């Protein structure tokens, strides 16, 4: 398990005590900080892109990684569906893909790292974007000597990792790093001995702010021909504040289902006010259920309120 670090970095001594584990690691393998992993991966990636680089923990890294023969395909994040996240609960979504590689590339080796993560903005630049990874390394199964099918996760802790700007489209980025007995957290890394394969824009996914919708129809019961007032509220996760806030100026449908029916019919469409509140009136005609229905936006998923029954007498 890759223990998440809420602190951006740890001391060099602590980092050096961490153990390297295989990309397709067992559940009981050693653990180390998420920040450590990302720093080591970024150092290898930058060395591959820019030539000689410096790792987070060393001042004497040299060389340029060689091109590792490995490519990603068939990448799917959350089975192609948007990722919907609230304000507090951890959200885990699946990531599946295929890695095709040279026969001498061993994805299960102790010093080979492999993963697919998602990012927005500039990859590796937290000031101009964000990235998300899984708590655990993916599990890869060899389909042949040169093809592996892999399953991993993206694990999201909204209170620690998200702001409202993250409700957008994200890209998937994959890498395979063969450290060849070089210590990723050590001093004096010789990147000439490190193999790197990295591939961008493998897939896209949307991150959305979880939405809630309420309804209340009154009075109950009501006489036929009298006025029914239907109120409600549309809210969504505010990752900046860690709470749910009203979603303003959004079109919402008022729907009705007759008692004994399974189908809702739209009566009218109204808009939320500045606070996400809803209010309208209808004339009582028959027993049934009222609900509000929001069709969603690019940043917020669709949601329906639970129907509120009104007895018309």
PDB file of C-alpha atoms in Angstrom:
ATOM      1  CA  UNK A   1       0.000   0.000   0.000  1.00  0.00           C
ATOM      2  CA  UNK A   2       1.224   3.486  -0.826  1.00  0.00           C
ATOM      3  CA  UNK A   3       0.563   5.501   2.314  1.00  0.00           C
ATOM      4  CA  UNK A   4      -0.721   8.943   1.427  1.00  0.00           C
ATOM      5  CA  UNK A   5       1.299  11.880   2.693  1.00  0.00           C
ATOM      6  CA  UNK A   6      -0.515  15.082   3.530  1.00  0.00           C
ATOM      7  CA  UNK A   7       2.843  16.818   3.870  1.00  0.00           C
ATOM      8  CA  UNK A   8       4.462  17.651   0.555  1.00  0.00           C
ATOM      9  CA  UNK A   9       7.796  16.033   1.397  1.00  0.00           C
ATOM     10  CA  UNK A  10       9.615  14.032   4.039  1.00  0.00           C
ATOM     11  CA  UNK A  11      13.195  14.130   5.202  1.00  0.00           C
ATOM     12  CA  UNK A  12      15.884  12.444   3.152  1.00  0.00           C
ATOM     13  CA  UNK A  13      16.647  10.020   5.973  1.00  0.00           C
ATOM     14  CA  UNK A  14      13.057   8.846   6.109  1.00  0.00           C
ATOM     15  CA  UNK A  15      12.890   8.570   2.336  1.00  0.00           C
ATOM     16  CA  UNK A  16      16.017   6.465   2.236  1.00  0.00           C
ATOM     17  CA  UNK A  17      14.469   4.030   4.680  1.00  0.00           C
ATOM     18  CA  UNK A  18      11.594   3.329   2.283  1.00  0.00           C
ATOM     19  CA  UNK A  19      11.710   0.101   0.333  1.00  0.00           C
ATOM     20  CA  UNK A  20      11.136  -0.250  -3.373  1.00  0.00           C
ATOM     21  CA  UNK A  21       8.329  -2.660  -4.239  1.00  0.00           C
ATOM     22  CA  UNK A  22       7.167  -4.066  -7.584  1.00  0.00           C
ATOM     23  CA  UNK A  23       4.549  -2.252  -9.592  1.00  0.00           C
ATOM     24  CA  UNK A  24       2.286  -5.294  -9.368  1.00  0.00           C
ATOM     25  CA  UNK A  25       2.939  -5.564  -5.651  1.00  0.00           C
ATOM     26  CA  UNK A  26       1.433  -7.949  -3.165  1.00  0.00           C
ATOM     27  CA  UNK A  27      -0.990  -6.682  -0.547  1.00  0.00           C
ATOM     28  CA  UNK A  28       1.520  -7.209   2.269  1.00  0.00           C
ATOM     29  CA  UNK A  29       4.417  -5.428   0.562  1.00  0.00           C
ATOM     30  CA  UNK A  30       6.252  -2.560   2.339  1.00  0.00           C
ATOM     31  CA  UNK A  31       4.686   0.905   2.352  1.00  0.00           C
ATOM     32  CA  UNK A  32       6.046   4.397   1.829  1.00  0.00           C
ATOM     33  CA  UNK A  33       4.793   7.912   1.291  1.00  0.00           C
ATOM     34  CA  UNK A  34       2.723   8.948  -1.684  1.00  0.00           C
ATOM     35  CA  UNK A  35       4.703  12.166  -1.903  1.00  0.00           C
ATOM     36  CA  UNK A  36       7.924  10.128  -2.094  1.00  0.00           C
ATOM     37  CA  UNK A  37       6.614   8.058  -4.978  1.00  0.00           C
ATOM     38  CA  UNK A  38       5.474  11.085  -6.946  1.00  0.00           C
ATOM     39  CA  UNK A  39       8.775  12.868  -6.387  1.00  0.00           C
ATOM     40  CA  UNK A  40      10.798   9.874  -7.571  1.00  0.00           C
ATOM     41  CA  UNK A  41       8.582   9.355 -10.614  1.00  0.00           C
ATOM     42  CA  UNK A  42       8.784  13.036 -11.503  1.00  0.00           C
ATOM     43  CA  UNK A  43      12.578  12.982 -11.221  1.00  0.00           C
ATOM     44  CA  UNK A  44      12.775  10.023 -13.615  1.00  0.00           C
ATOM     45  CA  UNK A  45      10.240  11.582 -15.955  1.00  0.00           C
ATOM     46  CA  UNK A  46      12.065  14.899 -16.071  1.00  0.00           C
ATOM     47  CA  UNK A  47      15.385  13.157 -16.594  1.00  0.00           C
ATOM     48  CA  UNK A  48      13.811  11.351 -19.540  1.00  0.00           C
ATOM     49  CA  UNK A  49      12.373  14.563 -20.984  1.00  0.00           C
ATOM     50  CA  UNK A  50      15.074  17.097 -20.184  1.00  0.00           C
ATOM     51  CA  UNK A  51      18.235  15.077 -19.834  1.00  0.00           C
ATOM     52  CA  UNK A  52      20.247  14.955 -16.589  1.00  0.00           C
ATOM     53  CA  UNK A  53      18.016  15.765 -13.629  1.00  0.00           C
ATOM     54  CA  UNK A  54      18.097  16.127  -9.893  1.00  0.00           C
ATOM     55  CA  UNK A  55      15.870  14.053  -7.666  1.00  0.00           C
ATOM     56  CA  UNK A  56      14.099  15.427  -4.610  1.00  0.00           C
ATOM     57  CA  UNK A  57      16.554  13.739  -2.276  1.00  0.00           C
ATOM     58  CA  UNK A  58      19.884  14.092  -4.032  1.00  0.00           C
ATOM     59  CA  UNK A  59      22.187  16.681  -5.532  1.00  0.00           C
ATOM     60  CA  UNK A  60      24.439  14.419  -7.615  1.00  0.00           C
ATOM     61  CA  UNK A  61      22.085  12.576  -9.974  1.00  0.00           C
ATOM     62  CA  UNK A  62      23.558  12.140 -13.456  1.00  0.00           C
ATOM     63  CA  UNK A  63      22.696  10.759 -16.846  1.00  0.00           C
ATOM     64  CA  UNK A  64      19.629  10.329 -19.009  1.00  0.00           C
ATOM     65  CA  UNK A  65      17.269   7.317 -18.849  1.00  0.00           C
ATOM     66  CA  UNK A  66      17.153   4.973 -21.793  1.00  0.00           C
ATOM     67  CA  UNK A  67      13.882   4.341 -23.622  1.00  0.00           C
ATOM     68  CA  UNK A  68      12.099   1.362 -22.128  1.00  0.00           C
ATOM     69  CA  UNK A  69      10.133  -0.692 -24.646  1.00  0.00           C
ATOM     70  CA  UNK A  70       6.649  -0.495 -23.139  1.00  0.00           C
ATOM     71  CA  UNK A  71       3.368   1.056 -24.334  1.00  0.00           C
ATOM     72  CA  UNK A  72      -0.132   1.460 -22.914  1.00  0.00           C
ATOM     73  CA  UNK A  73      -3.452   0.776 -24.637  1.00  0.00           C
ATOM     74  CA  UNK A  74      -7.131   0.127 -23.875  1.00  0.00           C
ATOM     75  CA  UNK A  75      -7.060   2.521 -20.932  1.00  0.00           C
ATOM     76  CA  UNK A  76     -10.374   3.012 -19.137  1.00  0.00           C
ATOM     77  CA  UNK A  77     -10.922   5.145 -16.053  1.00  0.00           C
ATOM     78  CA  UNK A  78     -14.049   4.378 -14.001  1.00  0.00           C
ATOM     79  CA  UNK A  79     -15.383   2.279 -16.890  1.00  0.00           C
ATOM     80  CA  UNK A  80     -15.712   5.419 -18.986  1.00  0.00           C
ATOM     81  CA  UNK A  81     -18.103   7.135 -16.554  1.00  0.00           C
ATOM     82  CA  UNK A  82     -17.572  10.503 -14.813  1.00  0.00           C
ATOM     83  CA  UNK A  83     -16.063  10.373 -11.326  1.00  0.00           C
ATOM     84  CA  UNK A  84     -18.497  11.893  -8.827  1.00  0.00           C
ATOM     85  CA  UNK A  85     -17.046  13.040  -5.501  1.00  0.00           C
ATOM     86  CA  UNK A  86     -18.654  14.498  -2.386  1.00  0.00           C
ATOM     87  CA  UNK A  87     -17.044  16.498   0.401  1.00  0.00           C
ATOM     88  CA  UNK A  88     -15.779  13.910   2.874  1.00  0.00           C
ATOM     89  CA  UNK A  89     -15.950  10.274   1.756  1.00  0.00           C
ATOM     90  CA  UNK A  90     -13.049   8.615  -0.024  1.00  0.00           C
ATOM     91  CA  UNK A  91     -13.915   7.679  -3.608  1.00  0.00           C
ATOM     92  CA  UNK A  92     -12.198   4.750  -5.315  1.00  0.00           C
ATOM     93  CA  UNK A  93     -12.635   4.116  -9.037  1.00  0.00           C
ATOM     94  CA  UNK A  94     -11.137   1.375 -11.247  1.00  0.00           C
ATOM     95  CA  UNK A  95      -8.489   1.892 -13.898  1.00  0.00           C
ATOM     96  CA  UNK A  96      -7.861  -0.873 -16.439  1.00  0.00           C
ATOM     97  CA  UNK A  97      -5.370  -1.079 -19.279  1.00  0.00           C
ATOM     98  CA  UNK A  98      -3.010  -3.201 -21.325  1.00  0.00           C
ATOM     99  CA  UNK A  99       0.780  -2.890 -21.348  1.00  0.00           C
ATOM    100  CA  UNK A 100       2.705  -4.240 -24.323  1.00  0.00           C
ATOM    101  CA  UNK A 101       6.438  -4.562 -23.722  1.00  0.00           C
ATOM    102  CA  UNK A 102       9.651  -6.228 -24.779  1.00  0.00           C
ATOM    103  CA  UNK A 103      10.128  -9.787 -23.554  1.00  0.00           C
ATOM    104  CA  UNK A 104      12.993  -8.691 -21.292  1.00  0.00           C
ATOM    105  CA  UNK A 105      10.844  -6.112 -19.457  1.00  0.00           C
ATOM    106  CA  UNK A 106       9.586  -7.760 -16.273  1.00  0.00           C
ATOM    107  CA  UNK A 107       6.659  -5.798 -14.877  1.00  0.00           C
ATOM    108  CA  UNK A 108       6.673  -7.890 -11.692  1.00  0.00           C
ATOM    109  CA  UNK A 109      10.322  -7.160 -10.879  1.00  0.00           C
ATOM    110  CA  UNK A 110      11.003  -5.571  -7.485  1.00  0.00           C
ATOM    111  CA  UNK A 111      12.630  -2.511  -9.035  1.00  0.00           C
ATOM    112  CA  UNK A 112      10.041  -1.885 -11.772  1.00  0.00           C
ATOM    113  CA  UNK A 113       7.364   0.737 -11.153  1.00  0.00           C
ATOM    114  CA  UNK A 114       4.215   0.920 -13.225  1.00  0.00           C
ATOM    115  CA  UNK A 115       1.064   3.010 -12.922  1.00  0.00           C
ATOM    116  CA  UNK A 116      -1.599   5.059 -14.666  1.00  0.00           C
ATOM    117  CA  UNK A 117      -2.691   8.235 -12.919  1.00  0.00           C
ATOM    118  CA  UNK A 118      -4.921  11.136 -13.884  1.00  0.00           C
ATOM    119  CA  UNK A 119      -4.111  14.834 -13.990  1.00  0.00           C
ATOM    120  CA  UNK A 120      -5.407  18.206 -15.087  1.00  0.00           C
ATOM    121  CA  UNK A 121      -3.446  21.259 -16.122  1.00  0.00           C
ATOM    122  CA  UNK A 122       0.313  20.776 -16.325  1.00  0.00           C
ATOM    123  CA  UNK A 123       1.445  17.283 -15.383  1.00  0.00           C
ATOM    124  CA  UNK A 124       3.892  17.325 -12.479  1.00  0.00           C
ATOM    125  CA  UNK A 125       3.194  21.003 -11.716  1.00  0.00           C
ATOM    126  CA  UNK A 126       0.904  21.294  -8.652  1.00  0.00           C
ATOM    127  CA  UNK A 127       0.802  25.087  -8.956  1.00  0.00           C
ATOM    128  CA  UNK A 128      -0.835  24.818 -12.374  1.00  0.00           C
ATOM    129  CA  UNK A 129      -2.866  21.644 -12.035  1.00  0.00           C
ATOM    130  CA  UNK A 130      -3.451  18.552  -9.949  1.00  0.00           C
ATOM    131  CA  UNK A 131      -2.839  14.816 -10.152  1.00  0.00           C
ATOM    132  CA  UNK A 132      -4.452  11.790  -8.504  1.00  0.00           C
ATOM    133  CA  UNK A 133      -3.162   8.250  -8.005  1.00  0.00           C
ATOM    134  CA  UNK A 134      -4.251   5.069  -6.252  1.00  0.00           C
ATOM    135  CA  UNK A 135      -3.428   3.984  -2.724  1.00  0.00           C
ATOM    136  CA  UNK A 136      -2.109   0.692  -4.088  1.00  0.00           C
ATOM    137  CA  UNK A 137      -0.008  -0.308  -7.059  1.00  0.00           C
ATOM    138  CA  UNK A 138      -1.888  -1.939  -9.939  1.00  0.00           C
ATOM    139  CA  UNK A 139      -2.066  -5.708 -10.301  1.00  0.00           C
ATOM    140  CA  UNK A 140      -0.875  -6.954 -13.685  1.00  0.00           C
ATOM    141  CA  UNK A 141      -1.449 -10.384 -15.185  1.00  0.00           C
ATOM    142  CA  UNK A 142       0.697 -11.699 -18.014  1.00  0.00           C
ATOM    143  CA  UNK A 143      -1.369 -12.590 -21.065  1.00  0.00           C
ATOM    144  CA  UNK A 144       1.820 -13.517 -22.931  1.00  0.00           C
ATOM    145  CA  UNK A 145       5.557 -12.893 -22.723  1.00  0.00           C
ATOM    146  CA  UNK A 146       5.010  -9.365 -24.055  1.00  0.00           C
ATOM    147  CA  UNK A 147       1.488  -8.393 -22.993  1.00  0.00           C
ATOM    148  CA  UNK A 148       0.076  -7.730 -19.517  1.00  0.00           C
ATOM    149  CA  UNK A 149      -3.441  -6.729 -18.505  1.00  0.00           C
ATOM    150  CA  UNK A 150      -3.512  -4.451 -15.483  1.00  0.00           C
ATOM    151  CA  UNK A 151      -6.063  -3.303 -12.939  1.00  0.00           C
ATOM    152  CA  UNK A 152      -5.519  -0.385 -10.620  1.00  0.00           C
ATOM    153  CA  UNK A 153      -7.461   2.357  -8.875  1.00  0.00           C
ATOM    154  CA  UNK A 154      -7.642   6.082  -8.428  1.00  0.00           C
ATOM    155  CA  UNK A 155      -8.308   6.894  -4.760  1.00  0.00           C
ATOM    156  CA  UNK A 156      -9.608  10.372  -4.017  1.00  0.00           C
ATOM    157  CA  UNK A 157      -9.745  12.136  -0.646  1.00  0.00           C
ATOM    158  CA  UNK A 158     -11.681  15.340  -1.421  1.00  0.00           C
ATOM    159  CA  UNK A 159     -10.843  17.219   1.777  1.00  0.00           C
ATOM    160  CA  UNK A 160      -7.115  16.759   1.146  1.00  0.00           C
ATOM    161  CA  UNK A 161      -6.827  16.755  -2.620  1.00  0.00           C
ATOM    162  CA  UNK A 162      -9.591  18.703  -4.369  1.00  0.00           C
ATOM    163  CA  UNK A 163     -10.645  22.281  -5.008  1.00  0.00           C
ATOM    164  CA  UNK A 164     -13.596  23.448  -7.071  1.00  0.00           C
ATOM    165  CA  UNK A 165     -11.246  24.024 -10.014  1.00  0.00           C
ATOM    166  CA  UNK A 166     -10.818  20.249 -10.222  1.00  0.00           C
ATOM    167  CA  UNK A 167     -14.366  19.783 -11.530  1.00  0.00           C
ATOM    168  CA  UNK A 168     -13.268  19.473 -15.141  1.00  0.00           C
ATOM    169  CA  UNK A 169     -11.844  17.039 -17.677  1.00  0.00           C
ATOM    170  CA  UNK A 170      -8.745  15.074 -16.641  1.00  0.00           C
ATOM    171  CA  UNK A 171      -6.218  13.128 -18.722  1.00  0.00           C
ATOM    172  CA  UNK A 172      -4.655   9.743 -18.001  1.00  0.00           C
ATOM    173  CA  UNK A 173      -0.863   9.417 -17.953  1.00  0.00           C
ATOM    174  CA  UNK A 174       1.019   6.124 -17.784  1.00  0.00           C
ATOM    175  CA  UNK A 175       4.603   5.212 -16.958  1.00  0.00           C
ATOM    176  CA  UNK A 176       6.873   2.220 -16.546  1.00  0.00           C
ATOM    177  CA  UNK A 177      10.199   2.761 -14.781  1.00  0.00           C
ATOM    178  CA  UNK A 178      12.868   0.067 -14.509  1.00  0.00           C
ATOM    179  CA  UNK A 179      15.232   1.316 -11.824  1.00  0.00           C
ATOM    180  CA  UNK A 180      17.718  -1.509 -12.461  1.00  0.00           C
ATOM    181  CA  UNK A 181      18.829  -1.620  -8.827  1.00  0.00           C
ATOM    182  CA  UNK A 182      19.140   2.175  -8.569  1.00  0.00           C
ATOM    183  CA  UNK A 183      17.587   3.487  -5.351  1.00  0.00           C
ATOM    184  CA  UNK A 184      14.761   5.870  -6.368  1.00  0.00           C
ATOM    185  CA  UNK A 185      15.134   7.699  -3.065  1.00  0.00           C
ATOM    186  CA  UNK A 186      18.904   7.521  -2.826  1.00  0.00           C
ATOM    187  CA  UNK A 187      21.756   9.872  -3.579  1.00  0.00           C
ATOM    188  CA  UNK A 188      23.807   9.813  -6.763  1.00  0.00           C
ATOM    189  CA  UNK A 189      21.231   8.145  -9.030  1.00  0.00           C
ATOM    190  CA  UNK A 190      22.782   7.134 -12.334  1.00  0.00           C
ATOM    191  CA  UNK A 191      19.873   7.684 -14.697  1.00  0.00           C
ATOM    192  CA  UNK A 192      21.829   6.099 -17.546  1.00  0.00           C
ATOM    193  CA  UNK A 193      20.915   2.792 -15.911  1.00  0.00           C
ATOM    194  CA  UNK A 194      17.234   3.623 -15.530  1.00  0.00           C
ATOM    195  CA  UNK A 195      14.704   2.709 -18.207  1.00  0.00           C
ATOM    196  CA  UNK A 196      11.652   4.926 -18.643  1.00  0.00           C
ATOM    197  CA  UNK A 197       8.526   4.628 -20.771  1.00  0.00           C
ATOM    198  CA  UNK A 198       5.898   7.329 -20.429  1.00  0.00           C
ATOM    199  CA  UNK A 199       2.740   7.954 -22.406  1.00  0.00           C
ATOM    200  CA  UNK A 200       0.319  10.851 -22.177  1.00  0.00           C
ATOM    201  CA  UNK A 201      -3.334  11.400 -23.149  1.00  0.00           C
ATOM    202  CA  UNK A 202      -4.205   7.722 -22.766  1.00  0.00           C
ATOM    203  CA  UNK A 203      -7.820   8.538 -21.937  1.00  0.00           C
ATOM    204  CA  UNK A 204      -9.948  11.296 -20.451  1.00  0.00           C
ATOM    205  CA  UNK A 205     -12.357  11.381 -17.538  1.00  0.00           C
ATOM    206  CA  UNK A 206     -14.530  14.001 -15.890  1.00  0.00           C
ATOM    207  CA  UNK A 207     -14.440  14.841 -12.201  1.00  0.00           C
ATOM    208  CA  UNK A 208     -17.821  16.081 -10.945  1.00  0.00           C
ATOM    209  CA  UNK A 209     -19.143  17.647  -7.740  1.00  0.00           C
ATOM    210  CA  UNK A 210     -21.720  15.392  -6.030  1.00  0.00           C
ATOM    211  CA  UNK A 211     -25.222  16.900  -6.116  1.00  0.00           C
ATOM    212  CA  UNK A 212     -28.251  16.685  -3.829  1.00  0.00           C
ATOM    213  CA  UNK A 213     -31.862  17.643  -4.499  1.00  0.00           C
ATOM    214  CA  UNK A 214     -34.824  17.845  -2.109  1.00  0.00           C
ATOM    215  CA  UNK A 215     -38.574  18.334  -2.534  1.00  0.00           C
ATOM    216  CA  UNK A 216     -41.518  19.082  -0.279  1.00  0.00           C
ATOM    217  CA  UNK A 217     -45.116  19.354  -1.520  1.00  0.00           C
ATOM    218  CA  UNK A 218     -47.693  20.840   0.833  1.00  0.00           C
ATOM    219  CA  UNK A 219     -50.270  20.920   2.253  1.00  0.00           C
ATOM    220  CA  UNK A 220     -50.813  17.186   2.798  1.00  0.00           C
ATOM    221  CA  UNK A 221     -53.569  16.151   2.411  1.00  0.00           C
ATOM    222  CA  UNK A 222     -55.138  18.718   0.099  1.00  0.00           C
ATOM    223  CA  UNK A 223     -58.562  19.158  -1.446  1.00  0.00           C
ATOM    224  CA  UNK A 224     -58.934  18.773  -5.205  1.00  0.00           C
ATOM    225  CA  UNK A 225     -58.640  22.108  -7.005  1.00  0.00           C
ATOM    226  CA  UNK A 226     -56.653  23.737  -4.228  1.00  0.00           C
ATOM    227  CA  UNK A 227     -53.073  25.001  -4.572  1.00  0.00           C
ATOM    228  CA  UNK A 228     -50.071  22.817  -3.797  1.00  0.00           C
ATOM    229  CA  UNK A 229     -46.804  24.591  -3.073  1.00  0.00           C
ATOM    230  CA  UNK A 230     -43.688  22.612  -4.039  1.00  0.00           C
ATOM    231  CA  UNK A 231     -40.369  23.686  -2.540  1.00  0.00           C
ATOM    232  CA  UNK A 232     -36.914  22.196  -2.740  1.00  0.00           C
ATOM    233  CA  UNK A 233     -33.206  22.871  -2.863  1.00  0.00           C
ATOM    234  CA  UNK A 234     -30.370  21.948  -5.234  1.00  0.00           C
ATOM    235  CA  UNK A 235     -26.915  21.736  -3.662  1.00  0.00           C
ATOM    236  CA  UNK A 236     -23.549  20.385  -4.701  1.00  0.00           C
ATOM    237  CA  UNK A 237     -20.202  19.656  -3.122  1.00  0.00           C
ATOM    238  CA  UNK A 238     -18.042  22.699  -2.554  1.00  0.00           C
ATOM    239  CA  UNK A 239     -14.511  21.285  -2.300  1.00  0.00           C
ATOM    240  CA  UNK A 240     -13.079  24.657  -1.364  1.00  0.00           C
ATOM    241  CA  UNK A 241     -15.247  24.835   1.771  1.00  0.00           C
ATOM    242  CA  UNK A 242     -15.767  21.146   2.500  1.00  0.00           C
ATOM    243  CA  UNK A 243     -19.574  21.455   2.542  1.00  0.00           C
ATOM    244  CA  UNK A 244     -22.631  21.496   0.287  1.00  0.00           C
ATOM    245  CA  UNK A 245     -23.761  24.837  -1.110  1.00  0.00           C
ATOM    246  CA  UNK A 246     -26.702  25.902  -3.244  1.00  0.00           C
ATOM    247  CA  UNK A 247     -26.332  25.643  -7.016  1.00  0.00           C
ATOM    248  CA  UNK A 248     -27.638  28.944  -8.355  1.00  0.00           C
ATOM    249  CA  UNK A 249     -29.540  29.742 -11.563  1.00  0.00           C
ATOM    250  CA  UNK A 250     -29.998  26.133 -12.671  1.00  0.00           C
ATOM    251  CA  UNK A 251     -32.961  24.786 -14.641  1.00  0.00           C
ATOM    252  CA  UNK A 252     -34.838  22.088 -12.708  1.00  0.00           C
ATOM    253  CA  UNK A 253     -37.923  20.125 -13.778  1.00  0.00           C
ATOM    254  CA  UNK A 254     -40.951  19.654 -11.569  1.00  0.00           C
ATOM    255  CA  UNK A 255     -42.316  16.183 -12.265  1.00  0.00           C
ATOM    256  CA  UNK A 256     -45.400  14.236 -11.177  1.00  0.00           C
ATOM    257  CA  UNK A 257     -46.211  10.511 -10.985  1.00  0.00           C
ATOM    258  CA  UNK A 258     -49.767   9.345 -10.458  1.00  0.00           C
ATOM    259  CA  UNK A 259     -50.443   6.860  -7.698  1.00  0.00           C
ATOM    260  CA  UNK A 260     -50.106   3.368  -9.185  1.00  0.00           C
ATOM    261  CA  UNK A 261     -47.911   4.556 -12.078  1.00  0.00           C
ATOM    262  CA  UNK A 262     -44.158   4.135 -12.491  1.00  0.00           C
ATOM    263  CA  UNK A 263     -43.622   7.044 -14.878  1.00  0.00           C
ATOM    264  CA  UNK A 264     -42.913  10.666 -14.044  1.00  0.00           C
ATOM    265  CA  UNK A 265     -44.215  13.441 -16.315  1.00  0.00           C
ATOM    266  CA  UNK A 266     -42.665  16.901 -16.418  1.00  0.00           C
ATOM    267  CA  UNK A 267     -45.118  19.626 -15.397  1.00  0.00           C
ATOM    268  CA  UNK A 268     -42.877  22.676 -15.716  1.00  0.00           C
ATOM    269  CA  UNK A 269     -39.255  23.838 -15.577  1.00  0.00           C
ATOM    270  CA  UNK A 270     -38.107  26.483 -13.110  1.00  0.00           C
ATOM    271  CA  UNK A 271     -34.749  27.892 -12.005  1.00  0.00           C
ATOM    272  CA  UNK A 272     -32.991  27.850  -8.667  1.00  0.00           C
ATOM    273  CA  UNK A 273     -32.415  31.161  -6.946  1.00  0.00           C
ATOM    274  CA  UNK A 274     -29.081  32.467  -5.702  1.00  0.00           C
ATOM    275  CA  UNK A 275     -29.110  29.960  -2.834  1.00  0.00           C
ATOM    276  CA  UNK A 276     -30.216  26.956  -4.888  1.00  0.00           C
ATOM    277  CA  UNK A 277     -33.799  27.160  -3.587  1.00  0.00           C
ATOM    278  CA  UNK A 278     -36.830  26.076  -5.615  1.00  0.00           C
ATOM    279  CA  UNK A 279     -40.461  27.087  -5.245  1.00  0.00           C
ATOM    280  CA  UNK A 280     -43.534  26.829  -7.464  1.00  0.00           C
ATOM    281  CA  UNK A 281     -47.242  26.012  -7.291  1.00  0.00           C
ATOM    282  CA  UNK A 282     -49.612  23.584  -9.010  1.00  0.00           C
ATOM    283  CA  UNK A 283     -53.294  22.762  -8.753  1.00  0.00           C
ATOM    284  CA  UNK A 284     -54.224  19.577  -6.902  1.00  0.00           C
ATOM    285  CA  UNK A 285     -55.924  17.069  -9.182  1.00  0.00           C
ATOM    286  CA  UNK A 286     -55.141  13.480  -8.149  1.00  0.00           C
ATOM    287  CA  UNK A 287     -53.105  11.443  -5.670  1.00  0.00           C
ATOM    288  CA  UNK A 288     -49.461  11.103  -6.590  1.00  0.00           C
ATOM    289  CA  UNK A 289     -45.806  11.954  -6.107  1.00  0.00           C
ATOM    290  CA  UNK A 290     -44.030  15.231  -6.837  1.00  0.00           C
ATOM    291  CA  UNK A 291     -40.292  15.442  -7.398  1.00  0.00           C
ATOM    292  CA  UNK A 292     -37.679  17.781  -8.816  1.00  0.00           C
ATOM    293  CA  UNK A 293     -35.275  16.566 -11.506  1.00  0.00           C
ATOM    294  CA  UNK A 294     -31.928  18.198 -12.380  1.00  0.00           C
ATOM    295  CA  UNK A 295     -30.343  17.033 -15.641  1.00  0.00           C
ATOM    296  CA  UNK A 296     -26.801  17.970 -14.666  1.00  0.00           C
ATOM    297  CA  UNK A 297     -23.970  20.035 -16.126  1.00  0.00           C
ATOM    298  CA  UNK A 298     -20.414  19.256 -17.140  1.00  0.00           C
ATOM    299  CA  UNK A 299     -19.252  19.805 -13.538  1.00  0.00           C
ATOM    300  CA  UNK A 300     -22.255  18.401 -11.663  1.00  0.00           C
ATOM    301  CA  UNK A 301     -24.137  15.116 -12.188  1.00  0.00           C
ATOM    302  CA  UNK A 302     -27.866  14.717 -12.753  1.00  0.00           C
ATOM    303  CA  UNK A 303     -29.985  14.045  -9.675  1.00  0.00           C
ATOM    304  CA  UNK A 304     -33.638  13.427  -8.826  1.00  0.00           C
ATOM    305  CA  UNK A 305     -35.324  14.127  -5.520  1.00  0.00           C
ATOM    306  CA  UNK A 306     -37.216  11.303  -3.843  1.00  0.00           C
ATOM    307  CA  UNK A 307     -40.899  11.694  -4.707  1.00  0.00           C
ATOM    308  CA  UNK A 308     -43.131  13.353  -2.093  1.00  0.00           C
ATOM    309  CA  UNK A 309     -46.634  11.866  -1.950  1.00  0.00           C
ATOM    310  CA  UNK A 310     -49.688  14.104  -1.770  1.00  0.00           C
ATOM    311  CA  UNK A 311     -53.143  12.749  -0.909  1.00  0.00           C
ATOM    312  CA  UNK A 312     -55.771  14.670  -2.873  1.00  0.00           C
ATOM    313  CA  UNK A 313     -59.238  14.485  -1.311  1.00  0.00           C
TER     314      UNK A 313
END
